[in-house]
Amino acid sequence: MATFTFDLVSPERQLFSGPVEQVVVPGTDGDFGVLAGHAPFVAAIRPGILTVHGSGQPQRLFVRGGFAEVSGSGLSVLAETAVPVEQLDVAMIDKEVTKAEEALADATSQDAKTKAAEVVDQLKAVKLALGTLKSTH
């Protein structure tokens, strides 16, 4: 399978940089997969599990907030938060849920309330997915 360059960066550090075969990204409009030669585009990412396929076992990382950009040079993901699933625990997700619920409570417009409620739901889905991922390893 053809490879392309993938870079994953968070404010703290660069988590991944190198050739991969496929990356599945949790976009705000749904998960999307990127392969070599993908058409250029930019998408916002939602809280979820990003999966990197290359040599060996797929790598799974929890990402929250940020953007994914597909270009001629590959895929770059700039995430507000990015943590390998192996380093993630339910307490961390619970903390994220609490922050999102606070944002929901503080929201003043209907649009802000809707977006905050979506984030709460997405984080709760990640918590469920995390339990499934951890039990399969």
PDB file of C-alpha atoms in Angstrom:
ATOM      1  CA  MET A   1       0.000   0.000   0.000  1.00  0.00           C
ATOM      2  CA  ALA A   2       1.246   3.522  -0.813  1.00  0.00           C
ATOM      3  CA  THR A   3       2.339   5.743   2.060  1.00  0.00           C
ATOM      4  CA  PHE A   4       2.144   9.461   2.773  1.00  0.00           C
ATOM      5  CA  THR A   5       3.549  11.778   5.450  1.00  0.00           C
ATOM      6  CA  PHE A   6       1.477  12.261   8.604  1.00  0.00           C
ATOM      7  CA  ASP A   7       2.190  14.816  11.341  1.00  0.00           C
ATOM      8  CA  LEU A   8       0.256  15.022  14.615  1.00  0.00           C
ATOM      9  CA  VAL A   9       0.996  18.034  16.786  1.00  0.00           C
ATOM     10  CA  SER A  10      -0.466  19.214  20.089  1.00  0.00           C
ATOM     11  CA  PRO A  11       0.492  22.362  22.017  1.00  0.00           C
ATOM     12  CA  GLU A  12       2.752  20.255  24.247  1.00  0.00           C
ATOM     13  CA  ARG A  13       4.696  18.343  21.580  1.00  0.00           C
ATOM     14  CA  GLN A  14       4.803  16.559  18.258  1.00  0.00           C
ATOM     15  CA  LEU A  15       3.277  13.117  18.826  1.00  0.00           C
ATOM     16  CA  PHE A  16       3.846  11.602  15.409  1.00  0.00           C
ATOM     17  CA  SER A  17       5.728  12.389  12.222  1.00  0.00           C
ATOM     18  CA  GLY A  18       6.428   9.892   9.490  1.00  0.00           C
ATOM     19  CA  PRO A  19       5.140   7.736   6.679  1.00  0.00           C
ATOM     20  CA  VAL A  20       1.791   5.959   7.143  1.00  0.00           C
ATOM     21  CA  GLU A  21      -0.626   3.979   4.986  1.00  0.00           C
ATOM     22  CA  GLN A  22      -3.898   5.387   6.359  1.00  0.00           C
ATOM     23  CA  VAL A  23      -5.201   7.669   9.099  1.00  0.00           C
ATOM     24  CA  VAL A  24      -8.804   7.704  10.344  1.00  0.00           C
ATOM     25  CA  VAL A  25      -9.688  11.092  11.822  1.00  0.00           C
ATOM     26  CA  PRO A  26     -12.739  11.959  13.968  1.00  0.00           C
ATOM     27  CA  GLY A  27     -14.084  14.943  12.010  1.00  0.00           C
ATOM     28  CA  THR A  28     -16.947  17.125  13.150  1.00  0.00           C
ATOM     29  CA  ASP A  29     -18.998  15.832  10.208  1.00  0.00           C
ATOM     30  CA  GLY A  30     -18.041  12.210  10.906  1.00  0.00           C
ATOM     31  CA  ASP A  31     -14.946  10.052  10.823  1.00  0.00           C
ATOM     32  CA  PHE A  32     -12.940  10.211   7.600  1.00  0.00           C
ATOM     33  CA  GLY A  33     -10.055   8.151   6.296  1.00  0.00           C
ATOM     34  CA  VAL A  34      -7.028   9.546   4.498  1.00  0.00           C
ATOM     35  CA  LEU A  35      -4.938   7.499   2.075  1.00  0.00           C
ATOM     36  CA  ALA A  36      -2.039   8.498  -0.201  1.00  0.00           C
ATOM     37  CA  GLY A  37      -3.247  10.808  -2.960  1.00  0.00           C
ATOM     38  CA  HIS A  38      -6.283  12.108  -1.041  1.00  0.00           C
ATOM     39  CA  ALA A  39      -7.796  15.338  -2.350  1.00  0.00           C
ATOM     40  CA  PRO A  40      -6.747  18.460  -0.406  1.00  0.00           C
ATOM     41  CA  PHE A  41      -9.147  19.761   2.239  1.00  0.00           C
ATOM     42  CA  VAL A  42      -9.348  21.125   5.785  1.00  0.00           C
ATOM     43  CA  ALA A  43     -11.676  19.797   8.492  1.00  0.00           C
ATOM     44  CA  ALA A  44     -12.357  20.528  12.138  1.00  0.00           C
ATOM     45  CA  ILE A  45     -11.919  17.570  14.474  1.00  0.00           C
ATOM     46  CA  ARG A  46     -14.199  16.498  17.301  1.00  0.00           C
ATOM     47  CA  PRO A  47     -13.300  14.590  20.457  1.00  0.00           C
ATOM     48  CA  GLY A  48     -12.599  11.021  19.444  1.00  0.00           C
ATOM     49  CA  ILE A  49     -10.096   8.320  18.613  1.00  0.00           C
ATOM     50  CA  LEU A  50      -7.671   8.987  15.752  1.00  0.00           C
ATOM     51  CA  THR A  51      -6.230   5.767  14.302  1.00  0.00           C
ATOM     52  CA  VAL A  52      -2.891   5.591  12.476  1.00  0.00           C
ATOM     53  CA  HIS A  53      -2.263   2.608  10.196  1.00  0.00           C
ATOM     54  CA  GLY A  54       1.294   1.902   9.127  1.00  0.00           C
ATOM     55  CA  SER A  55       3.687  -0.886   9.785  1.00  0.00           C
ATOM     56  CA  GLY A  56       2.592  -3.095  12.674  1.00  0.00           C
ATOM     57  CA  GLN A  57      -0.369  -2.574  14.969  1.00  0.00           C
ATOM     58  CA  PRO A  58      -2.550   0.520  14.445  1.00  0.00           C
ATOM     59  CA  GLN A  59      -1.818   3.370  16.851  1.00  0.00           C
ATOM     60  CA  ARG A  60      -4.832   4.939  18.542  1.00  0.00           C
ATOM     61  CA  LEU A  61      -4.814   8.394  20.057  1.00  0.00           C
ATOM     62  CA  PHE A  62      -7.511  10.431  21.789  1.00  0.00           C
ATOM     63  CA  VAL A  63      -7.787  13.870  20.180  1.00  0.00           C
ATOM     64  CA  ARG A  64      -9.913  16.820  21.181  1.00  0.00           C
ATOM     65  CA  GLY A  65     -10.328  20.024  19.230  1.00  0.00           C
ATOM     66  CA  GLY A  66      -8.241  21.300  16.365  1.00  0.00           C
ATOM     67  CA  PHE A  67      -7.960  20.849  12.629  1.00  0.00           C
ATOM     68  CA  ALA A  68      -6.847  18.319  10.047  1.00  0.00           C
ATOM     69  CA  GLU A  69      -5.332  19.487   6.768  1.00  0.00           C
ATOM     70  CA  VAL A  70      -4.776  17.229   3.785  1.00  0.00           C
ATOM     71  CA  SER A  71      -2.374  18.681   1.230  1.00  0.00           C
ATOM     72  CA  GLY A  72      -0.071  17.506  -1.513  1.00  0.00           C
ATOM     73  CA  SER A  73       2.596  16.878   1.116  1.00  0.00           C
ATOM     74  CA  GLY A  74       0.378  14.671   3.333  1.00  0.00           C
ATOM     75  CA  LEU A  75      -1.848  15.047   6.396  1.00  0.00           C
ATOM     76  CA  SER A  76      -1.265  17.384   9.316  1.00  0.00           C
ATOM     77  CA  VAL A  77      -3.419  17.290  12.442  1.00  0.00           C
ATOM     78  CA  LEU A  78      -3.160  20.163  14.910  1.00  0.00           C
ATOM     79  CA  ALA A  79      -5.008  19.010  18.019  1.00  0.00           C
ATOM     80  CA  GLU A  80      -5.734  20.936  21.214  1.00  0.00           C
ATOM     81  CA  THR A  81      -5.299  17.661  23.098  1.00  0.00           C
ATOM     82  CA  ALA A  82      -3.703  14.447  21.829  1.00  0.00           C
ATOM     83  CA  VAL A  83      -2.930  11.465  24.068  1.00  0.00           C
ATOM     84  CA  PRO A  84      -2.087   7.864  23.142  1.00  0.00           C
ATOM     85  CA  VAL A  85      -4.991   5.623  24.196  1.00  0.00           C
ATOM     86  CA  GLU A  86      -2.591   3.543  26.314  1.00  0.00           C
ATOM     87  CA  GLN A  87      -1.873   6.640  28.441  1.00  0.00           C
ATOM     88  CA  LEU A  88      -5.516   7.655  28.701  1.00  0.00           C
ATOM     89  CA  ASP A  89      -7.706   6.812  31.629  1.00  0.00           C
ATOM     90  CA  VAL A  90     -11.371   7.218  32.402  1.00  0.00           C
ATOM     91  CA  ALA A  91     -10.601   9.926  34.977  1.00  0.00           C
ATOM     92  CA  MET A  92      -9.085  12.100  32.246  1.00  0.00           C
ATOM     93  CA  ILE A  93     -12.188  11.725  30.079  1.00  0.00           C
ATOM     94  CA  ASP A  94     -14.397  12.440  33.127  1.00  0.00           C
ATOM     95  CA  LYS A  95     -12.439  15.671  33.653  1.00  0.00           C
ATOM     96  CA  GLU A  96     -13.007  16.623  29.998  1.00  0.00           C
ATOM     97  CA  VAL A  97     -16.740  15.825  30.358  1.00  0.00           C
ATOM     98  CA  THR A  98     -16.937  18.041  33.459  1.00  0.00           C
ATOM     99  CA  LYS A  99     -15.270  20.941  31.585  1.00  0.00           C
ATOM    100  CA  ALA A 100     -17.667  20.472  28.675  1.00  0.00           C
ATOM    101  CA  GLU A 101     -20.678  20.355  31.018  1.00  0.00           C
ATOM    102  CA  GLU A 102     -19.484  23.598  32.630  1.00  0.00           C
ATOM    103  CA  ALA A 103     -19.219  25.191  29.182  1.00  0.00           C
ATOM    104  CA  LEU A 104     -22.770  24.013  28.479  1.00  0.00           C
ATOM    105  CA  ALA A 105     -24.026  25.530  31.726  1.00  0.00           C
ATOM    106  CA  ASP A 106     -22.251  28.830  30.946  1.00  0.00           C
ATOM    107  CA  ALA A 107     -23.457  29.030  27.332  1.00  0.00           C
ATOM    108  CA  THR A 108     -25.690  32.015  26.697  1.00  0.00           C
ATOM    109  CA  SER A 109     -26.777  31.557  23.084  1.00  0.00           C
ATOM    110  CA  GLN A 110     -28.693  28.610  21.668  1.00  0.00           C
ATOM    111  CA  ASP A 111     -25.871  27.970  19.182  1.00  0.00           C
ATOM    112  CA  ALA A 112     -23.292  27.814  21.990  1.00  0.00           C
ATOM    113  CA  LYS A 113     -25.568  25.512  24.003  1.00  0.00           C
ATOM    114  CA  THR A 114     -26.019  23.189  21.018  1.00  0.00           C
ATOM    115  CA  LYS A 115     -22.268  23.014  20.350  1.00  0.00           C
ATOM    116  CA  ALA A 116     -21.459  22.438  24.030  1.00  0.00           C
ATOM    117  CA  ALA A 117     -24.083  19.682  24.257  1.00  0.00           C
ATOM    118  CA  GLU A 118     -22.532  18.006  21.185  1.00  0.00           C
ATOM    119  CA  VAL A 119     -19.103  18.049  22.851  1.00  0.00           C
ATOM    120  CA  VAL A 120     -20.545  16.481  26.020  1.00  0.00           C
ATOM    121  CA  ASP A 121     -22.172  13.728  23.945  1.00  0.00           C
ATOM    122  CA  GLN A 122     -18.984  13.161  21.924  1.00  0.00           C
ATOM    123  CA  LEU A 123     -16.865  12.868  25.057  1.00  0.00           C
ATOM    124  CA  LYS A 124     -19.284  10.381  26.593  1.00  0.00           C
ATOM    125  CA  ALA A 125     -19.045   8.342  23.366  1.00  0.00           C
ATOM    126  CA  VAL A 126     -15.241   8.441  23.618  1.00  0.00           C
ATOM    127  CA  LYS A 127     -15.475   7.170  27.190  1.00  0.00           C
ATOM    128  CA  LEU A 128     -17.526   4.202  25.990  1.00  0.00           C
ATOM    129  CA  ALA A 129     -15.130   3.589  23.079  1.00  0.00           C
ATOM    130  CA  LEU A 130     -12.159   3.793  25.413  1.00  0.00           C
ATOM    131  CA  GLY A 131     -13.593   1.015  27.572  1.00  0.00           C
ATOM    132  CA  THR A 132     -13.997  -1.117  24.457  1.00  0.00           C
ATOM    133  CA  LEU A 133     -10.487  -0.356  23.146  1.00  0.00           C
ATOM    134  CA  LYS A 134      -8.803  -1.026  26.465  1.00  0.00           C
ATOM    135  CA  SER A 135     -10.643  -4.316  26.936  1.00  0.00           C
ATOM    136  CA  THR A 136      -9.419  -5.592  23.548  1.00  0.00           C
ATOM    137  CA  HIS A 137      -5.745  -5.040  24.328  1.00  0.00           C
TER     138      HIS A 137
END
